[in-house]
């Protein structure tokens, strides 16, 4: 019987049951490894303590610790020879491997009369930190060796009080740093407790999922043999799986960082100079627009207007200390009124409809999650649009899924999702509009029945791109990609900016007028200028109306954005802030590491030169334009905003778009379209990308729980933090 032939004349190769068997076997091994790690590695403390001796021990209090009036341990002012420590010494000389420290519920008592936004009594877990010192000696002398990092225990979970010592020492000191008469926060201490076995399904599934992803995306996977566009709807269903996985992980990370319970209402007298935080700034803006005014309905203290320069931070701090309140942080203050300088479009498309329909204010953390989910879906739409327009015959499911994971993780939108406050709304909404707009523009290039570009898609794409001005203006630079993207249609085919292309030309331009003109009028109504967006009137840590930072700081800050190595530590959460030292002042937040170090796959962008060899050089032109724009955004952010993790979103997508072209072009270099047969060069690059994806996944996990960053999980949701910290008790 003759083999069925494709319409292009290519004879498909027979399916390879051997390779399917190999993939299945590797997946089975991945599951087996995950179960082995779960039972014997993550539960190692159970096996270590199952037969341990539970020795009797004596508790010795340092001279800086005493019992308070309520019988609890309290500290004294530290002085030489007056250390605040609790010493645990076994009577038999047995080694102390683990301790179980019981933490007192001080916060529950402190907040017993306060309620949260649900009307429930507040109950924030207590967290206690201390240094661990172990005794070593030869019987005649004893030397105390101090840990280089603090240990942290809590009453957040039943297992949050365990401390792994394992120093072959029979005496351990826990040294505290409490103020005078302040409770140490601990009650009982158990030596070498029996730690119960705990099979954690989430942990096992996470490990199995990571290993399975590496198996399925390895260069020899069957996914690279599956053509993305083979007329089968099953391919679309397959692409829904990675999208669902990323959405699930996004929701889990969002919930771990407090979910809908975080960033609500007004936080009074914060640690930042006593300013108040209005976490409902966007909802307040929507409410103001509904009621016909552009200023926020927030009380303005008369002392603020009386200040000679209300934007000068030290003067404002002094006035707040003298009783001026409320003063709202990161709000625009202009002529005696508060305004929001953040983009207004999210308030119009999300907050206003929600309030008009429900009569309630939309919770910002929920809005952030919704925007993030749309971004995850739009990212896959962009991958498919690129594959369909530029690689219709060669794009594989494997390359599409690989690039989707690289793209969604490489944007570092996790920073916005886990810090789900009003700072995250403009960036995520702009990312949403940009990805949708680019998808529509790229799809519009495919010839219609009349032989031209799709006017409808051009119009909708331009509308989305124009909306960036009302979200995060940095993304407006993405509009410049229209020129290289439609160069052939403009110059060679004359399908745009010509009599033949009059309709699509009008449809491309009109949306910018429809969006820009109302936004400029909105600026004029607030600040008396069409081009004044109000950011310079921001009440923040420096005077933005009178700031002149030297341009030479742009280079070191750009280095921190791109190539700074992360600070890795050998204990959970494995990442700490590497610091961003500058010899002059600039806005500066805790760093996490450069994007290239956290996502090594970005190095493959250097391969864009290979795109010049293609007959259609549109991708090469777009890729080079993206790199130029990325450099511009990095330096503009470095100059205007300083360093902040959340600004990674501004430029990472401009690096990931050229990477997408590179990955699909390498995917096209398989020797046989219907077989997993790579050239040595292509196989090497794809292997590097798989390893990079694994590194990025580990980095995201560590950064999620890093305690030194703003809005850490430890701060927002201690229960989730200690639940995950328990996974690594064996370390």
XYZ file of C-alpha atoms in Angstrom:
731
model
C 0.000 0.000 0.000
C 1.358 3.424 -0.926
C 2.117 5.905 1.800
C -0.337 8.834 1.973
C 1.153 12.009 0.559
C 0.818 15.540 1.883
C -0.357 18.266 -0.437
C 3.169 19.718 -0.551
C 4.498 16.412 -1.925
C 6.460 15.468 1.175
C 6.202 11.845 2.279
C 5.751 11.671 6.056
C 8.073 9.312 7.858
C 6.690 6.468 9.918
C 6.037 7.070 13.577
C 8.759 5.849 15.885
C 7.384 3.642 18.657
C 10.876 3.308 20.091
C 11.113 7.033 20.743
C 7.610 7.084 22.230
C 8.689 4.264 24.502
C 11.808 6.211 25.526
C 9.768 9.297 26.362
C 7.275 7.233 28.325
C 10.083 5.494 30.189
C 11.718 8.810 31.040
C 8.413 10.176 32.312
C 8.033 7.101 34.502
C 11.556 7.669 35.820
C 10.667 11.302 36.538
C 7.685 10.216 38.628
C 9.791 7.609 40.413
C 12.512 10.163 41.185
C 9.909 12.616 42.505
C 8.451 9.956 44.813
C 11.918 8.928 45.994
C 12.830 12.515 46.785
C 9.529 13.011 48.584
C 9.783 9.917 50.763
C 13.490 9.710 51.512
C 14.992 13.179 50.992
C 12.346 15.731 51.914
C 11.314 13.492 54.819
C 14.900 12.790 55.865
C 14.322 14.401 59.309
C 11.711 11.704 59.991
C 14.213 8.923 59.341
C 16.946 10.759 61.251
C 14.856 11.187 64.393
C 12.919 7.910 64.281
C 15.428 6.147 66.518
C 17.156 9.133 68.110
C 17.621 9.276 71.840
C 15.453 11.899 73.523
C 17.840 12.987 76.274
C 16.948 15.025 79.313
C 18.368 18.527 79.189
C 18.763 21.549 81.364
C 17.944 25.112 80.380
C 20.425 27.807 81.375
C 19.460 31.457 80.997
C 22.026 34.076 80.133
C 22.372 37.080 82.382
C 20.492 39.156 79.823
C 17.358 37.023 80.101
C 14.894 36.905 82.968
C 11.305 36.021 83.727
C 8.768 38.789 83.417
C 5.799 39.450 85.671
C 3.678 37.062 83.593
C 6.257 34.275 83.873
C 7.497 34.668 80.299
C 11.079 35.133 79.219
C 11.996 38.748 78.547
C 15.210 40.402 77.458
C 17.402 43.042 78.978
C 19.563 45.657 77.359
C 22.583 43.955 75.866
C 25.970 44.753 77.337
C 29.327 43.055 77.560
C 28.956 39.870 79.601
C 25.187 40.301 79.663
C 24.055 38.305 76.636
C 20.461 37.424 75.890
C 20.687 33.716 75.367
C 18.942 30.515 76.291
C 21.332 27.571 76.595
C 20.205 23.975 76.137
C 22.629 21.356 77.468
C 21.954 17.609 77.487
C 22.638 15.810 80.769
C 24.118 12.714 79.130
C 26.294 14.555 76.651
C 24.175 13.310 73.740
C 24.366 15.351 70.551
C 21.566 17.754 69.750
C 20.367 17.170 66.178
C 17.029 18.982 66.172
C 15.167 21.378 68.455
C 11.464 22.114 68.559
C 10.921 25.671 69.800
C 7.381 26.572 70.857
C 6.513 30.163 69.923
C 4.097 32.148 72.083
C 0.964 33.601 70.406
C 1.779 37.228 71.171
C 0.217 38.679 68.013
C -3.078 36.888 68.648
C -3.252 38.517 72.070
C -2.194 41.904 70.719
C -4.877 41.946 68.010
C -7.637 40.181 69.877
C -9.964 43.194 69.588
C -9.167 44.098 65.958
C -10.867 42.728 62.861
C -9.894 42.503 59.211
C -11.934 43.492 56.136
C -13.940 40.256 56.418
C -14.999 41.126 59.980
C -12.885 38.279 61.331
C -10.517 38.636 64.273
C -6.993 39.293 63.063
C -4.550 36.466 63.655
C -1.065 37.047 62.295
C 1.465 34.352 63.201
C 4.377 35.254 65.443
C 7.894 35.010 64.059
C 10.973 34.738 66.283
C 14.580 34.950 65.069
C 17.787 34.121 66.906
C 21.426 33.197 66.403
C 22.430 29.576 67.001
C 25.704 28.948 68.844
C 27.114 25.455 69.309
C 29.692 24.370 71.869
C 32.832 22.557 70.830
C 35.646 21.522 73.162
C 38.086 18.877 74.365
C 36.674 18.436 77.855
C 38.719 21.151 79.543
C 37.877 24.150 77.359
C 34.679 25.086 75.525
C 34.431 27.357 72.512
C 31.139 28.718 71.209
C 30.768 28.904 67.443
C 28.171 31.318 66.117
C 26.009 30.830 63.024
C 26.471 33.297 60.180
C 22.724 33.504 59.542
C 19.774 33.689 61.880
C 17.306 30.867 62.396
C 13.617 31.701 62.313
C 10.735 29.865 63.977
C 7.037 30.599 64.147
C 3.666 29.366 65.310
C 2.377 29.690 61.737
C 2.241 25.890 61.337
C 2.699 22.834 63.543
C 6.133 22.227 62.006
C 7.414 25.815 61.956
C 9.262 25.470 65.264
C 11.868 22.925 64.183
C 15.531 23.947 64.118
C 18.114 21.679 62.493
C 21.354 21.792 64.497
C 23.295 18.575 63.728
C 26.618 20.051 64.865
C 27.623 17.067 67.027
C 27.303 19.305 70.035
C 25.652 18.562 73.378
C 25.144 22.254 74.161
C 23.389 24.873 72.060
C 22.675 28.529 72.727
C 19.876 30.515 71.159
C 20.899 34.167 71.287
C 18.200 36.819 70.993
C 18.281 40.540 70.294
C 15.198 41.749 72.145
C 14.848 45.157 73.736
C 14.662 45.728 77.455
C 11.631 43.988 78.998
C 10.552 42.774 75.565
C 9.354 39.141 75.423
C 11.624 36.685 73.642
C 8.500 35.020 72.267
C 9.377 31.399 73.097
C 7.951 28.990 75.639
C 9.109 25.362 75.526
C 12.127 23.758 73.857
C 12.198 20.044 73.013
C 15.525 18.341 72.326
C 15.678 15.784 69.499
C 11.907 15.568 68.920
C 10.403 12.771 66.837
C 9.530 14.537 63.584
C 6.466 12.917 61.988
C 6.417 11.732 58.372
C 4.567 14.126 56.062
C 3.857 13.268 52.428
C 3.348 16.627 50.705
C 1.383 16.125 47.488
C 2.032 19.687 46.286
C 5.779 19.263 46.684
C 5.766 15.872 44.953
C 3.685 17.190 42.046
C 5.920 20.240 41.687
C 9.089 18.138 41.504
C 7.443 15.646 39.141
C 6.167 18.487 36.971
C 9.606 20.093 36.631
C 11.237 16.774 35.768
C 8.443 15.901 33.318
C 8.815 19.292 31.620
C 12.529 18.650 31.121
C 11.755 15.237 29.628
C 9.081 16.566 27.276
C 11.130 19.581 26.165
C 14.474 17.823 25.745
C 15.786 17.903 22.149
C 14.830 14.246 21.594
C 11.200 14.718 22.626
C 8.281 13.691 20.427
C 6.882 17.213 20.747
C 9.402 18.487 18.196
C 8.139 15.966 15.637
C 4.577 17.287 15.944
C 3.902 20.074 13.472
C 1.962 22.923 15.036
C -0.199 23.487 11.961
C -1.213 20.077 10.660
C -4.948 20.762 10.519
C -5.611 18.909 13.769
C -7.535 20.557 16.581
C -5.633 18.359 18.986
C -2.648 20.681 18.588
C -4.693 23.577 19.968
C -5.715 21.450 22.918
C -2.066 20.583 23.535
C -1.143 24.275 23.657
C -3.828 24.834 26.283
C -1.912 22.601 28.703
C 1.139 24.863 29.231
C -1.156 27.881 29.477
C -3.201 26.128 32.164
C -0.007 25.152 33.998
C 1.281 28.721 34.025
C -2.085 30.074 35.153
C -2.171 27.522 37.975
C 1.350 28.449 39.092
C 0.432 32.128 38.849
C -2.616 31.660 41.076
C -0.597 29.607 43.586
C 2.130 32.280 43.769
C -0.513 35.013 44.087
C -2.260 33.134 46.887
C 1.053 32.426 48.636
C 1.679 36.178 48.720
C -1.607 36.853 50.469
C -4.082 36.662 47.608
C -7.130 38.885 47.924
C -6.356 39.578 51.590
C -3.266 41.636 50.754
C -2.969 45.332 49.922
C -6.443 46.490 50.919
C -7.631 49.756 52.416
C -5.371 52.369 53.958
C -2.210 51.479 55.832
C -1.746 54.281 58.338
C 1.568 55.662 59.587
C 3.809 53.303 57.644
C 7.508 52.890 58.300
C 8.275 55.169 55.334
C 8.420 58.507 57.093
C 5.008 58.024 58.691
C 3.184 58.292 55.358
C -0.120 56.531 54.769
C -0.529 53.988 51.967
C -3.819 53.987 50.062
C -3.701 50.522 48.542
C -7.069 51.223 46.864
C -5.630 54.087 44.822
C -7.001 52.716 41.545
C -10.440 52.044 43.016
C -10.380 55.567 44.438
C -9.533 56.934 40.991
C -12.400 55.005 39.398
C -14.785 56.299 42.064
C -13.637 59.855 41.386
C -14.220 59.494 37.637
C -17.663 58.016 38.225
C -18.523 61.051 40.344
C -17.268 63.501 37.737
C -13.890 64.707 39.015
C -10.274 63.769 38.409
C -8.809 64.341 41.878
C -8.977 61.618 44.525
C -11.435 61.903 47.395
C -8.722 61.902 50.046
C -8.299 64.325 52.916
C -5.472 66.812 52.453
C -4.002 68.223 55.695
C -3.728 72.035 55.587
C -0.142 71.788 56.867
C 0.863 70.126 53.589
C -0.196 73.145 51.552
C 1.579 75.408 54.028
C 4.944 73.752 53.416
C 7.344 75.806 51.321
C 8.077 72.729 49.213
C 5.766 69.764 49.909
C 7.803 67.599 47.522
C 10.947 67.868 49.663
C 11.012 64.571 51.565
C 12.929 65.660 54.731
C 10.632 68.658 55.234
C 7.614 66.434 54.802
C 8.982 63.843 57.247
C 9.519 66.557 59.878
C 5.983 67.866 59.406
C 4.538 64.358 59.749
C 6.526 63.867 62.962
C 4.985 67.110 64.222
C 1.469 65.747 63.645
C 0.640 66.415 59.983
C -1.587 63.587 58.775
C -2.694 61.965 56.523
C -0.003 62.256 53.862
C -0.292 59.598 51.156
C 2.830 57.970 49.739
C 3.251 57.795 45.957
C 0.288 60.051 45.243
C 0.522 63.107 43.021
C -0.092 66.300 45.005
C -1.003 69.376 42.979
C -2.593 72.662 44.052
C -4.034 71.284 47.274
C -5.459 68.031 45.877
C -4.373 64.423 45.561
C -4.260 62.777 42.135
C -3.138 59.431 40.787
C -0.257 59.734 38.348
C -0.611 56.092 37.304
C -2.229 55.316 33.942
C -5.983 55.846 33.924
C -7.009 53.176 31.400
C -6.981 50.257 33.910
C -9.381 52.280 36.039
C -11.655 52.787 33.024
C -11.684 49.209 31.702
C -11.698 47.313 35.010
C -12.437 49.334 38.135
C -15.223 51.561 36.830
C -17.303 48.753 35.245
C -16.914 46.634 38.369
C -18.093 49.447 40.619
C -20.980 50.380 38.314
C -22.170 46.760 38.157
C -21.629 45.663 41.767
C -21.614 48.927 43.678
C -18.331 47.855 45.307
C -14.707 48.725 44.762
C -12.603 46.228 42.857
C -9.847 44.759 45.018
C -6.543 45.639 43.367
C -4.911 42.276 44.083
C -7.745 40.586 42.174
C -7.362 43.037 39.283
C -3.643 42.216 39.167
C -4.396 38.495 38.982
C -6.916 38.997 36.164
C -4.456 41.073 34.127
C -1.741 38.463 34.752
C -3.963 35.618 33.548
C -4.820 37.539 30.377
C -1.100 38.164 29.809
C -0.418 34.420 30.076
C -3.094 33.665 27.477
C -1.952 36.526 25.221
C 1.640 35.253 25.340
C 0.558 31.949 23.804
C -1.480 33.826 21.201
C 1.677 35.743 20.273
C 3.702 32.526 19.974
C 1.087 31.052 17.638
C 0.847 34.255 15.590
C 4.624 34.321 15.055
C 4.708 30.630 14.157
C 1.779 30.916 11.727
C 3.096 34.018 9.964
C 6.801 33.186 9.722
C 7.158 29.411 10.250
C 3.904 27.814 9.035
C 5.612 24.703 7.630
C 8.253 24.065 10.286
C 6.959 25.258 13.664
C 6.627 22.371 16.099
C 4.596 21.956 19.258
C 7.823 21.446 21.209
C 9.400 24.731 20.117
C 6.151 26.612 20.763
C 5.771 25.222 24.274
C 9.464 25.747 25.031
C 9.349 29.382 23.938
C 6.086 29.986 25.781
C 7.626 28.931 29.098
C 10.756 30.972 28.390
C 8.672 34.023 27.486
C 6.275 33.953 30.426
C 9.014 33.323 32.979
C 11.484 35.662 31.306
C 9.242 38.700 31.774
C 9.539 38.243 35.577
C 5.885 39.164 35.937
C 6.006 37.139 39.164
C 7.198 40.348 40.828
C 3.889 41.996 39.926
C 1.801 38.953 40.843
C 3.353 38.478 44.292
C 3.339 42.199 45.014
C -0.231 42.596 43.804
C -0.781 46.271 44.583
C -1.394 49.408 42.534
C 2.246 49.484 41.388
C 1.635 46.276 39.427
C -1.480 47.395 37.566
C 0.057 49.739 34.934
C 2.829 47.329 33.924
C 0.650 44.235 33.635
C -2.107 46.069 31.775
C 0.462 47.461 29.328
C 1.962 44.013 28.864
C -1.532 42.702 28.141
C -2.226 45.366 25.517
C 1.227 44.982 23.945
C 1.063 41.212 23.527
C -2.477 41.349 22.137
C -1.577 44.255 19.856
C 1.512 42.530 18.464
C -0.445 39.315 17.922
C -3.054 41.200 15.918
C -0.481 43.121 13.896
C 1.485 39.988 13.044
C -1.714 38.137 12.136
C -2.771 41.071 9.962
C 0.258 40.450 7.721
C -1.265 37.231 6.383
C -2.890 38.103 3.054
C -6.675 38.431 3.002
C -8.893 37.317 0.109
C -8.314 40.676 -1.532
C -4.569 40.222 -1.232
C -4.071 42.999 1.316
C -3.586 43.165 5.054
C -6.503 42.736 7.449
C -7.859 46.213 8.209
C -9.802 44.933 11.214
C -6.745 43.367 12.830
C -4.648 46.430 12.055
C -7.254 48.640 13.730
C -7.586 46.457 16.835
C -3.822 46.036 17.092
C -3.267 49.785 16.890
C -6.011 50.356 19.455
C -4.272 48.028 21.910
C -0.859 49.567 21.300
C -2.237 53.079 21.749
C -3.705 52.134 25.132
C -0.168 51.825 26.494
C -0.032 55.602 26.868
C -2.791 55.318 29.464
C -1.170 52.407 31.294
C 2.636 52.497 31.435
C 3.980 54.959 28.839
C 7.305 53.104 28.429
C 5.414 50.480 26.441
C 4.389 53.079 23.840
C 7.825 52.512 22.313
C 6.450 49.176 21.116
C 4.550 51.120 18.448
C 7.891 51.696 16.725
C 7.944 47.985 15.844
C 5.209 48.644 13.284
C 7.761 50.067 10.845
C 10.041 47.002 10.525
C 7.073 44.660 10.919
C 5.139 46.174 7.996
C 8.157 47.319 5.954
C 7.397 44.978 3.063
C 3.728 45.994 3.064
C 4.673 49.699 3.112
C 7.670 49.833 0.736
C 7.536 46.804 -1.549
C 3.909 45.672 -1.746
C 2.406 49.169 -1.262
C -0.388 47.771 0.897
C -0.103 50.626 3.421
C 0.285 54.400 3.014
C -0.837 54.222 -0.607
C -4.077 54.610 -2.543
C -4.398 50.843 -2.689
C -3.936 50.579 1.053
C -5.965 53.623 2.069
C -8.405 51.729 4.319
C -5.842 49.767 6.372
C -3.719 52.925 6.628
C -6.621 54.868 8.103
C -7.448 51.956 10.380
C -3.845 51.916 11.613
C -3.743 55.624 12.470
C -7.240 56.429 13.757
C -6.961 54.386 17.011
C -4.047 56.543 18.163
C -6.208 59.658 17.848
C -9.106 57.912 19.576
C -6.913 57.055 22.561
C -4.289 59.791 22.712
C -6.614 62.798 22.462
C -8.793 61.882 25.495
C -5.669 61.023 27.503
C -4.047 64.359 26.690
C -7.291 66.145 27.576
C -7.308 64.225 30.878
C -3.814 65.568 31.576
C -4.927 69.119 30.780
C -7.943 68.837 33.068
C -5.701 67.840 35.973
C -2.478 69.774 35.542
C -3.151 72.411 32.884
C -0.860 70.790 30.312
C -1.553 68.194 27.642
C 1.838 66.519 28.125
C 1.987 66.621 31.939
C 1.167 63.140 33.277
C 1.726 64.212 36.889
C 4.569 61.889 37.824
C 6.772 64.803 38.904
C 4.242 65.761 41.593
C 4.665 62.420 43.297
C 5.089 62.470 47.089
C 7.941 60.031 47.414
C 11.408 59.756 48.960
C 12.915 62.566 46.871
C 11.843 65.793 45.190
C 10.916 64.835 41.638
C 10.217 68.466 40.710
C 13.859 69.324 41.306
C 16.056 66.329 40.622
C 19.213 66.240 38.531
C 21.026 62.916 38.745
C 24.318 62.476 36.874
C 23.993 60.493 33.675
C 26.993 58.365 34.616
C 24.793 56.426 37.075
C 22.832 54.998 34.154
C 25.573 52.521 33.294
C 25.957 50.839 36.728
C 22.179 50.707 37.224
C 21.786 49.175 33.757
C 24.401 46.608 34.760
C 22.332 45.716 37.825
C 19.301 45.272 35.570
C 21.085 43.016 33.084
C 24.131 41.140 34.344
C 24.379 41.372 38.140
C 24.909 37.858 39.583
C 22.248 36.851 42.119
C 23.215 36.291 45.741
C 22.733 32.580 46.394
C 22.774 31.090 49.887
C 22.867 27.493 51.073
C 19.651 27.621 53.065
C 16.019 28.387 52.352
C 14.950 30.562 50.575
C 18.322 30.228 48.767
C 18.321 33.820 47.448
C 19.109 37.101 49.161
C 19.522 40.610 47.814
C 22.968 41.102 46.249
C 22.905 44.842 46.910
C 23.230 47.700 44.431
C 26.016 49.975 45.692
C 26.338 53.348 43.966
C 28.810 56.113 44.803
C 26.036 58.701 44.386
C 22.378 58.634 45.357
C 19.731 57.175 43.053
C 16.349 55.511 43.693
C 17.223 52.005 44.711
C 15.218 48.975 45.846
C 16.475 45.540 46.983
C 18.010 43.780 43.994
C 17.437 40.193 42.858
C 20.076 39.785 40.148
C 20.333 40.659 36.470
C 17.853 39.233 33.996
C 20.536 37.470 31.967
C 21.880 35.733 35.072
C 18.416 34.634 36.168
C 17.318 33.684 32.636
C 20.484 32.489 30.823
C 18.424 31.666 27.719
C 18.543 35.384 26.884
C 22.137 34.842 25.775
C 20.715 33.056 22.728
C 19.533 36.478 21.525
C 23.090 36.880 20.270
C 22.129 34.437 17.512
C 19.749 36.923 15.838
C 22.355 37.477 13.119
C 21.358 34.093 11.701
C 17.962 35.591 10.839
C 19.643 37.653 8.092
C 20.081 34.464 6.067
C 16.322 34.075 5.680
C 14.684 35.266 2.483
C 12.225 37.400 4.443
C 14.286 39.703 6.648
C 11.292 41.060 8.531
C 12.175 39.051 11.641
C 15.759 40.282 11.607
C 14.611 43.898 11.327
C 12.085 43.467 14.143
C 14.660 41.679 16.314
C 17.268 44.427 15.915
C 14.607 47.061 16.592
C 13.618 45.217 19.771
C 17.207 45.148 21.009
C 17.634 48.867 20.342
C 14.360 49.649 22.118
C 15.313 47.384 25.033
C 18.566 49.292 25.496
C 16.669 52.579 25.363
C 14.123 51.458 27.964
C 16.818 50.113 30.302
C 18.719 53.392 30.258
C 15.560 55.513 30.531
C 14.368 53.485 33.527
C 17.849 53.676 35.059
C 17.874 57.462 34.702
C 14.273 58.275 35.619
C 13.342 55.512 38.051
C 16.578 54.008 39.366
C 16.569 50.299 40.153
C 13.459 48.253 40.896
C 12.673 44.613 40.202
C 9.216 45.476 38.919
C 10.732 47.478 36.053
C 12.112 44.278 34.519
C 8.705 43.986 32.871
C 9.410 47.149 30.856
C 12.212 45.670 28.757
C 12.429 41.883 29.159
C 9.727 41.257 26.563
C 11.831 43.231 24.075
C 14.629 40.695 24.600
C 12.291 37.717 24.534
C 10.658 38.606 21.205
C 13.952 38.226 19.261
C 14.599 35.040 21.240
C 11.268 33.734 19.956
C 12.395 34.243 16.356
C 15.703 32.515 17.139
C 14.032 29.473 18.727
C 11.612 28.982 15.827
C 14.417 29.406 13.291
C 16.505 26.756 15.077
C 13.445 24.515 15.198
C 13.294 24.869 11.412
C 16.817 23.460 11.079
C 15.787 19.887 11.794
C 17.044 17.568 9.067
C 13.605 15.993 8.682
C 10.455 17.947 9.453
C 8.636 14.854 10.648
C 11.445 13.416 12.749
C 13.439 14.527 15.750
C 16.707 14.889 13.888
C 18.696 17.994 14.796
C 21.905 19.386 13.405
C 24.656 19.334 16.070
C 24.459 23.121 16.376
C 20.672 23.137 16.802
C 20.758 20.306 19.322
C 23.369 22.137 21.390
C 21.314 25.335 21.471
C 18.071 23.536 22.351
C 19.822 21.669 25.167
C 21.108 24.987 26.501
C 17.568 26.389 26.414
C 16.162 23.421 28.367
C 18.845 23.802 31.037
C 18.209 27.557 31.133
C 14.513 26.937 31.621
C 15.294 24.689 34.590
C 17.608 27.341 36.069
C 14.931 30.010 35.600
C 12.326 27.830 37.326
C 14.601 27.378 40.347
C 15.354 31.109 40.385
C 11.664 32.001 40.343
C 11.039 29.629 43.243
C 13.821 31.173 45.310
C 12.894 34.761 44.470
C 9.275 34.102 45.402
C 10.281 33.415 49.007
C 13.281 35.755 49.262
C 12.874 37.687 52.512
C 14.980 40.724 51.618
C 12.768 41.937 48.757
C 9.811 44.273 48.989
C 6.475 42.557 49.723
C 8.045 39.233 50.677
C 5.907 36.170 51.333
C 7.314 36.135 54.874
C 5.719 39.550 55.391
C 2.468 38.996 53.496
C 1.686 35.366 54.317
C 3.924 33.815 57.007
C 1.893 30.600 56.966
C 2.782 29.914 53.321
C 6.406 30.850 53.935
C 6.880 28.403 56.806
C 4.923 25.672 55.043
C 7.473 25.803 52.229
C 10.456 26.362 54.547
C 9.583 23.028 56.176
C 10.273 21.324 52.823
C 13.978 21.940 53.391
C 14.273 21.092 57.077
C 16.818 18.402 56.207
C 19.345 21.058 55.114
